[in-house]
Amino acid sequence: MRICELCGARYRGTPTTCPLDGGRLLELPDPLLGRTIVGRYLVVEKIGAGGMGVVYRARDASSASDVALKFLLPDLSAEVTNRQRFLREAKAANRIDHENIIDVMDFGETDGQVFLVMEFLQGIALAEEIARGPLGVSRSIDIAMQCASALARAHELDVVHRDIKPENIYLVADATRRDFVKLLDFGLAHMKGELRLTASGAVFGTPEYMAPEQARGAPLTGLADLYALGCVLFEMLTGTPPFKGTTPDLILKHMREPAPLPSTRAPGVPPELDAVVAKLLDKQPQRRHRDAYHLLEDLRRIADRLPAPRSAAPGSDTLINRETAPRVPSLSLPADSVASVLPGTWEQRVTVFRQMVSRAYPGHTEPEWIVPSIDALQSRIAEVRTLERELHGVTEQAKEREAASRATRLRVGRAIGELGRDESRTLGRLDELASVLSDARRRLVDSEAKLARMMRGLHTLGATVSRESASTLREVGGIAAQWIEIDAQVTTALREIAVCERERDDLRFQISQLKGRLGTSGAELEIELGAIRERAAQLGAEREAAVDDLQERALVLLRHFSAFPELQDAVRSASFAPDGRERVAPARR
């Protein structure tokens, strides 16, 4: 894409001067701006960059909505491992599909560039909000609960984020709540069963929020994400993370130094919330919350005793329709303004060119090449229209399959979430019963030893009945009754444990069946969408080439007619397309 340094007109192709004013045409600094990716996503503006990628706002031709288009940095694209890690974000987010996790709708490759298509969010990163000061208890709990809800679903589907931090938590405001959380950047996520993309023992993550086991390079579970969320909750409450220092200092502190309680830095934090944060930040993973559902229960109990925040926190039982969850609405462009890179004015342009011939050469003395050139331009326009219709059909086919797959993922994901909550409660009950059983067995051993000692002394009583012998027998009987009662408690606990274990196993079986169904559905969709994406990319490339050819043909005619002073009005009307995207030469700015 080139732009006139004088009038700002944009041109595709390889022209060097503007036919309107002779101005020099300069290459736009970003070659992606103005491009249509895989025939569907028009790149509008650059909105950010990170360690692995660059993010643009783009318009989705199939839905007339804005999306975020993330490209892997060119210098990283050559490495297969980098490309796989980049696409991991799409695969992880697609596997989960939760209202509090950013929606990754599409991904692919074009001209050697790997890209993701995500919902375009309007809001603020949690890191920016914390920079203004502590968020307060109610608001911090609300945000933490939404994060925990998202992580519960992710962990249930065997996805560990590995980089939970305020920069990856986005707050979107809508009409119903102040802070609707969107968890971002699953680029470092690990999915069970995937091939290892990093060396064993390699450490990834952000030091301020890194669990001790993550710092050691040990295999990670979802408990590492809970530790990181504990650091984030601490920071929301106090304005600072639990530990400060250089990277080596931070890693050592996370591994060895007990975390301070939030109330030592923010006196308004209640003791029960101190206890939750302390549990999350325990150095030993097994002493943290057993899972994100468990954390949700603890946070809800605290939230229920606090004044309601400006917006109610969603419970773990809240089922929000993905279609109604907050996301960045588009700019509300009319559908036909984004559905085609070739606006209807191209046909009008042909008409104007024919009128120019009549005005410039009233005696039909035009050069022999002009009318055939206009005829060829008209034929080429028809070819592009055919390509666009086919591309539209392919895009609609992809949309329908994506929508059907999304509905399946949502339905199955919610079912897995319900079963996961039940499993978590069952595991909690098993923990309680294990504690009861351990205590009962200890008391049973003590009672049995005491009873055995007393029974060994019974032979000294003889056959004579006396007050002393009766008293001894009564004491022995009391201890025996106690032993019987404790033994019954052990038996009851064992029976209840067996019931809970069967429930746990049944729940795990149901979850595994649903996961298998989800995996099969996802694999089938990926194969189908892969073929659709390939066809769309091919059609998009053909259309781009055809449009470039149209531009070149139109420029030849414009240069010719711009030499006629009496045709300047017609030249301008044939030079600009009102859609503001694919232009031969737009109006002056």
mmCIF file of N, CA and C in Angstrom, residues 466-589:
data_model
loop_
_atom_site.group_PDB
_atom_site.id
_atom_site.type_symbol
_atom_site.label_atom_id
_atom_site.label_comp_id
_atom_site.label_asym_id
_atom_site.label_seq_id
_atom_site.Cartn_x
_atom_site.Cartn_y
_atom_site.Cartn_z
ATOM 1 N N SER A 466 -18.106 -58.373 94.859
ATOM 2 C CA SER A 466 -17.885 -57.334 95.865
ATOM 3 C C SER A 466 -18.078 -55.975 95.200
ATOM 4 N N ARG A 467 -18.194 -54.971 96.066
ATOM 5 C CA ARG A 467 -18.321 -53.612 95.540
ATOM 6 C C ARG A 467 -17.116 -53.271 94.659
ATOM 7 N N GLU A 468 -15.922 -53.683 95.094
ATOM 8 C CA GLU A 468 -14.699 -53.360 94.347
ATOM 9 C C GLU A 468 -14.698 -54.032 92.982
ATOM 10 N N SER A 469 -15.067 -55.344 92.958
ATOM 11 C CA SER A 469 -15.064 -56.047 91.671
ATOM 12 C C SER A 469 -16.135 -55.480 90.739
ATOM 13 N N ALA A 470 -17.290 -55.128 91.319
ATOM 14 C CA ALA A 470 -18.358 -54.554 90.494
ATOM 15 C C ALA A 470 -17.928 -53.211 89.905
ATOM 16 N N SER A 471 -17.248 -52.387 90.707
ATOM 17 C CA SER A 471 -16.761 -51.090 90.235
ATOM 18 C C SER A 471 -15.756 -51.263 89.105
ATOM 19 N N THR A 472 -14.869 -52.267 89.275
ATOM 20 C CA THR A 472 -13.871 -52.531 88.226
ATOM 21 C C THR A 472 -14.544 -52.964 86.938
ATOM 22 N N LEU A 473 -15.520 -53.859 87.077
ATOM 23 C CA LEU A 473 -16.223 -54.332 85.887
ATOM 24 C C LEU A 473 -16.984 -53.193 85.194
ATOM 25 N N ARG A 474 -17.572 -52.292 86.029
ATOM 26 C CA ARG A 474 -18.277 -51.153 85.430
ATOM 27 C C ARG A 474 -17.311 -50.273 84.641
ATOM 28 N N GLU A 475 -16.112 -50.043 85.167
ATOM 29 C CA GLU A 475 -15.114 -49.224 84.469
ATOM 30 C C GLU A 475 -14.674 -49.888 83.169
ATOM 31 N N VAL A 476 -14.472 -51.225 83.264
ATOM 32 C CA VAL A 476 -14.095 -51.955 82.051
ATOM 33 C C VAL A 476 -15.217 -51.871 81.021
ATOM 34 N N GLY A 477 -16.457 -52.004 81.499
ATOM 35 C CA GLY A 477 -17.594 -51.919 80.583
ATOM 36 C C GLY A 477 -17.686 -50.562 79.907
ATOM 37 N N GLY A 478 -17.386 -49.492 80.651
ATOM 38 C CA GLY A 478 -17.417 -48.150 80.055
ATOM 39 C C GLY A 478 -16.387 -47.995 78.953
ATOM 40 N N ILE A 479 -15.186 -48.518 79.240
ATOM 41 C CA ILE A 479 -14.132 -48.430 78.226
ATOM 42 C C ILE A 479 -14.491 -49.303 77.029
ATOM 43 N N ALA A 480 -15.092 -50.451 77.291
ATOM 44 C CA ALA A 480 -15.516 -51.325 76.196
ATOM 45 C C ALA A 480 -16.581 -50.644 75.338
ATOM 46 N N ALA A 481 -17.523 -49.953 75.995
ATOM 47 C CA ALA A 481 -18.562 -49.234 75.250
ATOM 48 C C ALA A 481 -17.943 -48.127 74.395
ATOM 49 N N GLN A 482 -16.962 -47.461 74.997
ATOM 50 C CA GLN A 482 -16.260 -46.407 74.252
ATOM 51 C C GLN A 482 -15.554 -46.999 73.034
ATOM 52 N N TRP A 483 -14.910 -48.156 73.245
ATOM 53 C CA TRP A 483 -14.213 -48.810 72.132
ATOM 54 C C TRP A 483 -15.195 -49.189 71.029
ATOM 55 N N ILE A 484 -16.342 -49.719 71.422
ATOM 56 C CA ILE A 484 -17.364 -50.107 70.441
ATOM 57 C C ILE A 484 -17.835 -48.884 69.649
ATOM 58 N N GLU A 485 -18.049 -47.771 70.348
ATOM 59 C CA GLU A 485 -18.512 -46.539 69.688
ATOM 60 C C GLU A 485 -17.469 -46.027 68.693
ATOM 61 N N ILE A 486 -16.204 -46.014 69.123
ATOM 62 C CA ILE A 486 -15.144 -45.526 68.228
ATOM 63 C C ILE A 486 -14.974 -46.470 67.041
ATOM 64 N N ASP A 487 -15.050 -47.779 67.311
ATOM 65 C CA ASP A 487 -14.937 -48.750 66.221
ATOM 66 C C ASP A 487 -16.055 -48.553 65.205
ATOM 67 N N ALA A 488 -17.248 -48.221 65.702
ATOM 68 C CA ALA A 488 -18.373 -47.944 64.802
ATOM 69 C C ALA A 488 -18.097 -46.689 63.969
ATOM 70 N N GLN A 489 -17.458 -45.682 64.591
ATOM 71 C CA GLN A 489 -17.097 -44.462 63.861
ATOM 72 C C GLN A 489 -16.107 -44.773 62.739
ATOM 73 N N VAL A 490 -15.135 -45.647 63.042
ATOM 74 C CA VAL A 490 -14.171 -46.049 62.011
ATOM 75 C C VAL A 490 -14.893 -46.750 60.867
ATOM 76 N N THR A 491 -15.790 -47.667 61.222
ATOM 77 C CA THR A 491 -16.534 -48.404 60.199
ATOM 78 C C THR A 491 -17.378 -47.463 59.349
ATOM 79 N N THR A 492 -18.050 -46.507 60.026
ATOM 80 C CA THR A 492 -18.884 -45.536 59.297
ATOM 81 C C THR A 492 -18.038 -44.679 58.365
ATOM 82 N N ALA A 493 -16.892 -44.203 58.878
ATOM 83 C CA ALA A 493 -16.011 -43.372 58.051
ATOM 84 C C ALA A 493 -15.517 -44.145 56.836
ATOM 85 N N LEU A 494 -15.140 -45.404 57.041
ATOM 86 C CA LEU A 494 -14.673 -46.222 55.923
ATOM 87 C C LEU A 494 -15.779 -46.432 54.896
ATOM 88 N N ARG A 495 -17.005 -46.631 55.395
ATOM 89 C CA ARG A 495 -18.133 -46.834 54.490
ATOM 90 C C ARG A 495 -18.405 -45.551 53.685
ATOM 91 N N GLU A 496 -18.385 -44.402 54.378
ATOM 92 C CA GLU A 496 -18.632 -43.132 53.685
ATOM 93 C C GLU A 496 -17.508 -42.810 52.704
ATOM 94 N N ILE A 497 -16.285 -43.154 53.087
ATOM 95 C CA ILE A 497 -15.160 -42.938 52.171
ATOM 96 C C ILE A 497 -15.338 -43.778 50.914
ATOM 97 N N ALA A 498 -15.763 -45.011 51.089
ATOM 98 C CA ALA A 498 -15.983 -45.889 49.932
ATOM 99 C C ALA A 498 -17.054 -45.312 49.012
ATOM 100 N N VAL A 499 -18.135 -44.774 49.623
ATOM 101 C CA VAL A 499 -19.200 -44.156 48.823
ATOM 102 C C VAL A 499 -18.658 -42.950 48.059
ATOM 103 N N CYS A 500 -17.912 -42.087 48.766
ATOM 104 C CA CYS A 500 -17.345 -40.886 48.130
ATOM 105 C C CYS A 500 -16.360 -41.254 47.027
ATOM 106 N N GLU A 501 -15.577 -42.285 47.257
ATOM 107 C CA GLU A 501 -14.613 -42.703 46.232
ATOM 108 C C GLU A 501 -15.329 -43.199 44.984
ATOM 109 N N ARG A 502 -16.455 -43.896 45.184
ATOM 110 C CA ARG A 502 -17.226 -44.335 44.021
ATOM 111 C C ARG A 502 -17.810 -43.126 43.290
ATOM 112 N N GLU A 503 -18.306 -42.148 44.063
ATOM 113 C CA GLU A 503 -18.826 -40.922 43.448
ATOM 114 C C GLU A 503 -17.721 -40.199 42.680
ATOM 115 N N ARG A 504 -16.537 -40.092 43.322
ATOM 116 C CA ARG A 504 -15.404 -39.433 42.664
ATOM 117 C C ARG A 504 -15.039 -40.137 41.368
ATOM 118 N N ASP A 505 -14.950 -41.465 41.424
ATOM 119 C CA ASP A 505 -14.576 -42.230 40.231
ATOM 120 C C ASP A 505 -15.624 -42.092 39.137
ATOM 121 N N ASP A 506 -16.900 -42.076 39.541
ATOM 122 C CA ASP A 506 -17.970 -41.922 38.559
ATOM 123 C C ASP A 506 -17.909 -40.541 37.912
ATOM 124 N N LEU A 507 -17.683 -39.515 38.732
ATOM 125 C CA LEU A 507 -17.573 -38.154 38.198
ATOM 126 C C LEU A 507 -16.383 -38.040 37.248
ATOM 127 N N ARG A 508 -15.265 -38.619 37.640
ATOM 128 C CA ARG A 508 -14.080 -38.559 36.783
ATOM 129 C C ARG A 508 -14.311 -39.291 35.466
ATOM 130 N N PHE A 509 -15.053 -40.390 35.528
ATOM 131 C CA PHE A 509 -15.366 -41.116 34.296
ATOM 132 C C PHE A 509 -16.227 -40.249 33.378
ATOM 133 N N GLN A 510 -17.253 -39.613 33.960
ATOM 134 C CA GLN A 510 -18.117 -38.751 33.152
ATOM 135 C C GLN A 510 -17.329 -37.593 32.546
ATOM 136 N N ILE A 511 -16.445 -37.001 33.362
ATOM 137 C CA ILE A 511 -15.627 -35.890 32.869
ATOM 138 C C ILE A 511 -14.718 -36.353 31.739
ATOM 139 N N SER A 512 -14.100 -37.525 31.915
ATOM 140 C CA SER A 512 -13.198 -38.030 30.872
ATOM 141 C C SER A 512 -13.958 -38.306 29.581
ATOM 142 N N GLN A 513 -15.200 -38.796 29.697
ATOM 143 C CA GLN A 513 -16.010 -39.046 28.510
ATOM 144 C C GLN A 513 -16.310 -37.742 27.781
ATOM 145 N N LEU A 514 -16.675 -36.712 28.554
ATOM 146 C CA LEU A 514 -16.973 -35.416 27.946
ATOM 147 C C LEU A 514 -15.727 -34.791 27.333
ATOM 148 N N LYS A 515 -14.587 -34.943 28.012
ATOM 149 C CA LYS A 515 -13.334 -34.429 27.449
ATOM 150 C C LYS A 515 -13.015 -35.128 26.127
ATOM 151 N N GLY A 516 -13.236 -36.430 26.103
ATOM 152 C CA GLY A 516 -13.002 -37.168 24.868
ATOM 153 C C GLY A 516 -13.898 -36.683 23.749
ATOM 154 N N ARG A 517 -15.160 -36.428 24.098
ATOM 155 C CA ARG A 517 -16.098 -35.912 23.099
ATOM 156 C C ARG A 517 -15.646 -34.549 22.601
ATOM 157 N N LEU A 518 -15.193 -33.715 23.533
ATOM 158 C CA LEU A 518 -14.722 -32.380 23.176
ATOM 159 C C LEU A 518 -13.491 -32.471 22.281
ATOM 160 N N GLY A 519 -12.582 -33.377 22.627
ATOM 161 C CA GLY A 519 -11.371 -33.536 21.831
ATOM 162 C C GLY A 519 -11.661 -34.027 20.424
ATOM 163 N N THR A 520 -12.560 -34.999 20.318
ATOM 164 C CA THR A 520 -12.926 -35.526 19.004
ATOM 165 C C THR A 520 -13.582 -34.451 18.155
ATOM 166 N N SER A 521 -14.506 -33.709 18.778
ATOM 167 C CA SER A 521 -15.190 -32.630 18.065
ATOM 168 C C SER A 521 -14.192 -31.582 17.590
ATOM 169 N N GLY A 522 -13.244 -31.230 18.473
ATOM 170 C CA GLY A 522 -12.252 -30.223 18.110
ATOM 171 C C GLY A 522 -11.346 -30.679 16.986
ATOM 172 N N ALA A 523 -10.936 -31.946 17.027
ATOM 173 C CA ALA A 523 -10.057 -32.475 15.977
ATOM 174 C C ALA A 523 -10.773 -32.502 14.631
ATOM 175 N N GLU A 524 -12.037 -32.932 14.645
ATOM 176 C CA GLU A 524 -12.801 -32.972 13.401
ATOM 177 C C GLU A 524 -12.982 -31.564 12.834
ATOM 178 N N LEU A 525 -13.290 -30.618 13.730
ATOM 179 C CA LEU A 525 -13.476 -29.242 13.283
ATOM 180 C C LEU A 525 -12.188 -28.683 12.698
ATOM 181 N N GLU A 526 -11.061 -28.957 13.355
ATOM 182 C CA GLU A 526 -9.793 -28.414 12.899
ATOM 183 C C GLU A 526 -9.444 -28.924 11.505
ATOM 184 N N ILE A 527 -9.723 -30.195 11.252
ATOM 185 C CA ILE A 527 -9.475 -30.743 9.914
ATOM 186 C C ILE A 527 -10.357 -30.035 8.887
ATOM 187 N N GLU A 528 -11.632 -29.883 9.246
ATOM 188 C CA GLU A 528 -12.573 -29.251 8.320
ATOM 189 C C GLU A 528 -12.230 -27.783 8.103
ATOM 190 N N LEU A 529 -11.967 -27.065 9.207
ATOM 191 C CA LEU A 529 -11.645 -25.646 9.083
ATOM 192 C C LEU A 529 -10.304 -25.437 8.392
ATOM 193 N N GLY A 530 -9.384 -26.383 8.570
ATOM 194 C CA GLY A 530 -8.096 -26.259 7.894
ATOM 195 C C GLY A 530 -8.276 -26.199 6.387
ATOM 196 N N ALA A 531 -9.138 -27.073 5.869
ATOM 197 C CA ALA A 531 -9.407 -27.071 4.427
ATOM 198 C C ALA A 531 -10.119 -25.787 4.010
ATOM 199 N N ILE A 532 -11.053 -25.331 4.860
ATOM 200 C CA ILE A 532 -11.783 -24.100 4.542
ATOM 201 C C ILE A 532 -10.836 -22.907 4.558
ATOM 202 N N ARG A 533 -9.954 -22.843 5.576
ATOM 203 C CA ARG A 533 -8.997 -21.732 5.649
ATOM 204 C C ARG A 533 -8.075 -21.721 4.433
ATOM 205 N N GLU A 534 -7.641 -22.912 4.037
ATOM 206 C CA GLU A 534 -6.744 -22.998 2.879
ATOM 207 C C GLU A 534 -7.435 -22.470 1.627
ATOM 208 N N ARG A 535 -8.706 -22.864 1.449
ATOM 209 C CA ARG A 535 -9.447 -22.383 0.281
ATOM 210 C C ARG A 535 -9.679 -20.877 0.372
ATOM 211 N N ALA A 536 -10.010 -20.385 1.577
ATOM 212 C CA ALA A 536 -10.233 -18.948 1.750
ATOM 213 C C ALA A 536 -8.958 -18.164 1.464
ATOM 214 N N ALA A 537 -7.819 -18.675 1.936
ATOM 215 C CA ALA A 537 -6.549 -17.994 1.693
ATOM 216 C C ALA A 537 -6.243 -17.949 0.201
ATOM 217 N N GLN A 538 -6.534 -19.049 -0.493
ATOM 218 C CA GLN A 538 -6.293 -19.099 -1.936
ATOM 219 C C GLN A 538 -7.176 -18.089 -2.663
ATOM 220 N N LEU A 539 -8.471 -18.083 -2.313
ATOM 221 C CA LEU A 539 -9.388 -17.135 -2.945
ATOM 222 C C LEU A 539 -9.008 -15.701 -2.608
ATOM 223 N N GLY A 540 -8.611 -15.473 -1.352
ATOM 224 C CA GLY A 540 -8.210 -14.129 -0.951
ATOM 225 C C GLY A 540 -7.007 -13.649 -1.731
ATOM 226 N N ALA A 541 -6.025 -14.537 -1.931
ATOM 227 C CA ALA A 541 -4.832 -14.159 -2.695
ATOM 228 C C ALA A 541 -5.200 -13.858 -4.146
ATOM 229 N N GLU A 542 -6.082 -14.685 -4.721
ATOM 230 C CA GLU A 542 -6.516 -14.439 -6.099
ATOM 231 C C GLU A 542 -7.243 -13.103 -6.199
ATOM 232 N N ARG A 543 -8.068 -12.816 -5.208
ATOM 233 C CA ARG A 543 -8.808 -11.560 -5.237
ATOM 234 C C ARG A 543 -7.874 -10.370 -5.085
ATOM 235 N N GLU A 544 -6.896 -10.484 -4.158
ATOM 236 C CA GLU A 544 -5.932 -9.395 -3.970
ATOM 237 C C GLU A 544 -5.193 -9.123 -5.276
ATOM 238 N N ALA A 545 -4.759 -10.197 -5.938
ATOM 239 C CA ALA A 545 -4.034 -10.026 -7.197
ATOM 240 C C ALA A 545 -4.933 -9.383 -8.249
ATOM 241 N N ALA A 546 -6.199 -9.801 -8.278
ATOM 242 C CA ALA A 546 -7.133 -9.239 -9.251
ATOM 243 C C ALA A 546 -7.394 -7.764 -8.978
ATOM 244 N N VAL A 547 -7.515 -7.401 -7.701
ATOM 245 C CA VAL A 547 -7.739 -5.998 -7.349
ATOM 246 C C VAL A 547 -6.509 -5.166 -7.698
ATOM 247 N N ASP A 548 -5.310 -5.711 -7.445
ATOM 248 C CA ASP A 548 -4.090 -4.999 -7.839
ATOM 249 C C ASP A 548 -4.094 -4.743 -9.345
ATOM 250 N N ASP A 549 -4.525 -5.757 -10.095
ATOM 251 C CA ASP A 549 -4.588 -5.606 -11.546
ATOM 252 C C ASP A 549 -5.594 -4.529 -11.930
ATOM 253 N N LEU A 550 -6.737 -4.503 -11.234
ATOM 254 C CA LEU A 550 -7.728 -3.457 -11.490
ATOM 255 C C LEU A 550 -7.138 -2.077 -11.245
ATOM 256 N N GLN A 551 -6.404 -1.952 -10.147
ATOM 257 C CA GLN A 551 -5.802 -0.664 -9.817
ATOM 258 C C GLN A 551 -4.863 -0.208 -10.934
ATOM 259 N N GLU A 552 -4.038 -1.137 -11.402
ATOM 260 C CA GLU A 552 -3.088 -0.786 -12.456
ATOM 261 C C GLU A 552 -3.824 -0.360 -13.727
ATOM 262 N N ARG A 553 -4.867 -1.122 -14.084
ATOM 263 C CA ARG A 553 -5.628 -0.784 -15.292
ATOM 264 C C ARG A 553 -6.294 0.585 -15.150
ATOM 265 N N ALA A 554 -6.879 0.837 -13.963
ATOM 266 C CA ALA A 554 -7.553 2.116 -13.751
ATOM 267 C C ALA A 554 -6.560 3.268 -13.753
ATOM 268 N N LEU A 555 -5.371 3.055 -13.193
ATOM 269 C CA LEU A 555 -4.358 4.113 -13.161
ATOM 270 C C LEU A 555 -3.923 4.512 -14.570
ATOM 271 N N VAL A 556 -3.804 3.519 -15.439
ATOM 272 C CA VAL A 556 -3.434 3.826 -16.825
ATOM 273 C C VAL A 556 -4.462 4.763 -17.445
ATOM 274 N N LEU A 557 -5.742 4.454 -17.248
ATOM 275 C CA LEU A 557 -6.808 5.300 -17.793
ATOM 276 C C LEU A 557 -6.828 6.665 -17.123
ATOM 277 N N LEU A 558 -6.633 6.697 -15.803
ATOM 278 C CA LEU A 558 -6.645 7.976 -15.092
ATOM 279 C C LEU A 558 -5.518 8.886 -15.563
ATOM 280 N N ARG A 559 -4.338 8.305 -15.728
ATOM 281 C CA ARG A 559 -3.208 9.124 -16.185
ATOM 282 C C ARG A 559 -3.498 9.724 -17.561
ATOM 283 N N HIS A 560 -4.138 8.934 -18.405
ATOM 284 C CA HIS A 560 -4.454 9.430 -19.746
ATOM 285 C C HIS A 560 -5.459 10.580 -19.682
ATOM 286 N N PHE A 561 -6.556 10.379 -18.954
ATOM 287 C CA PHE A 561 -7.615 11.387 -18.945
ATOM 288 C C PHE A 561 -7.267 12.604 -18.094
ATOM 289 N N SER A 562 -6.333 12.470 -17.157
ATOM 290 C CA SER A 562 -5.989 13.626 -16.325
ATOM 291 C C SER A 562 -5.271 14.704 -17.126
ATOM 292 N N ALA A 563 -4.854 14.390 -18.355
ATOM 293 C CA ALA A 563 -4.214 15.395 -19.213
ATOM 294 C C ALA A 563 -5.234 16.343 -19.834
ATOM 295 N N PHE A 564 -6.538 16.021 -19.709
ATOM 296 C CA PHE A 564 -7.598 16.863 -20.272
ATOM 297 C C PHE A 564 -8.159 17.759 -19.174
ATOM 298 N N PRO A 565 -7.912 19.081 -19.228
ATOM 299 C CA PRO A 565 -8.398 19.977 -18.159
ATOM 300 C C PRO A 565 -9.901 19.889 -17.956
ATOM 301 N N GLU A 566 -10.650 19.708 -19.048
ATOM 302 C CA GLU A 566 -12.104 19.695 -18.928
ATOM 303 C C GLU A 566 -12.636 18.427 -18.254
ATOM 304 N N LEU A 567 -11.735 17.455 -18.029
ATOM 305 C CA LEU A 567 -12.175 16.192 -17.421
ATOM 306 C C LEU A 567 -11.778 16.052 -15.957
ATOM 307 N N GLN A 568 -11.245 17.134 -15.349
ATOM 308 C CA GLN A 568 -10.749 17.000 -13.982
ATOM 309 C C GLN A 568 -11.841 16.583 -12.998
ATOM 310 N N ASP A 569 -13.074 17.083 -13.200
ATOM 311 C CA ASP A 569 -14.157 16.673 -12.304
ATOM 312 C C ASP A 569 -14.431 15.176 -12.439
ATOM 313 N N ALA A 570 -14.426 14.687 -13.667
ATOM 314 C CA ALA A 570 -14.671 13.261 -13.888
ATOM 315 C C ALA A 570 -13.516 12.413 -13.374
ATOM 316 N N VAL A 571 -12.281 12.924 -13.536
ATOM 317 C CA VAL A 571 -11.120 12.188 -13.030
ATOM 318 C C VAL A 571 -11.241 11.987 -11.529
ATOM 319 N N ARG A 572 -11.647 13.058 -10.840
ATOM 320 C CA ARG A 572 -11.780 12.936 -9.385
ATOM 321 C C ARG A 572 -12.898 11.962 -9.008
ATOM 322 N N SER A 573 -13.997 11.992 -9.716
ATOM 323 C CA SER A 573 -15.096 11.081 -9.370
ATOM 324 C C SER A 573 -14.716 9.628 -9.640
ATOM 325 N N ALA A 574 -13.833 9.400 -10.599
ATOM 326 C CA ALA A 574 -13.399 8.033 -10.896
ATOM 327 C C ALA A 574 -12.225 7.604 -10.042
ATOM 328 N N SER A 575 -11.700 8.542 -9.245
ATOM 329 C CA SER A 575 -10.474 8.251 -8.502
ATOM 330 C C SER A 575 -10.716 7.814 -7.088
ATOM 331 N N PHE A 576 -11.955 7.955 -6.602
ATOM 332 C CA PHE A 576 -12.076 7.672 -5.180
ATOM 333 C C PHE A 576 -13.248 6.774 -4.853
ATOM 334 N N ALA A 577 -12.973 5.894 -3.921
ATOM 335 C CA ALA A 577 -13.972 4.931 -3.458
ATOM 336 C C ALA A 577 -14.416 5.314 -2.066
ATOM 337 N N PRO A 578 -15.711 5.484 -1.822
ATOM 338 C CA PRO A 578 -16.186 5.990 -0.536
ATOM 339 C C PRO A 578 -16.013 5.044 0.624
ATOM 340 N N ASP A 579 -15.623 3.797 0.384
ATOM 341 C CA ASP A 579 -15.477 2.889 1.530
ATOM 342 C C ASP A 579 -14.210 3.158 2.306
ATOM 343 N N GLY A 580 -13.281 3.961 1.718
ATOM 344 C CA GLY A 580 -12.081 4.331 2.452
ATOM 345 C C GLY A 580 -11.092 3.211 2.609
ATOM 346 N N ARG A 581 -11.177 2.167 1.769
ATOM 347 C CA ARG A 581 -10.263 1.039 1.966
ATOM 348 C C ARG A 581 -9.451 0.802 0.700
ATOM 349 N N GLU A 582 -10.010 0.146 -0.298
ATOM 350 C CA GLU A 582 -9.276 -0.116 -1.529
ATOM 351 C C GLU A 582 -9.534 1.042 -2.481
ATOM 352 N N ARG A 583 -8.550 1.867 -2.710
ATOM 353 C CA ARG A 583 -8.778 3.065 -3.492
ATOM 354 C C ARG A 583 -7.836 3.132 -4.678
ATOM 355 N N VAL A 584 -8.349 3.722 -5.752
ATOM 356 C CA VAL A 584 -7.442 4.128 -6.820
ATOM 357 C C VAL A 584 -6.827 5.444 -6.409
ATOM 358 N N ALA A 585 -7.641 6.346 -5.936
ATOM 359 C CA ALA A 585 -7.134 7.584 -5.342
ATOM 360 C C ALA A 585 -8.265 8.210 -4.572
ATOM 361 N N PRO A 586 -8.245 8.224 -3.268
ATOM 362 C CA PRO A 586 -9.338 8.770 -2.484
ATOM 363 C C PRO A 586 -9.358 10.284 -2.532
ATOM 364 N N ALA A 587 -10.441 10.827 -2.025
ATOM 365 C CA ALA A 587 -10.574 12.280 -1.980
ATOM 366 C C ALA A 587 -9.474 12.883 -1.134
ATOM 367 N N ARG A 588 -9.158 14.134 -1.387
ATOM 368 C CA ARG A 588 -8.133 14.818 -0.603
ATOM 369 C C ARG A 588 -8.563 14.905 0.850
ATOM 370 N N ARG A 589 -7.565 14.784 1.764
ATOM 371 C CA ARG A 589 -7.865 14.841 3.195
ATOM 372 C C ARG A 589 -7.670 16.251 3.711
#
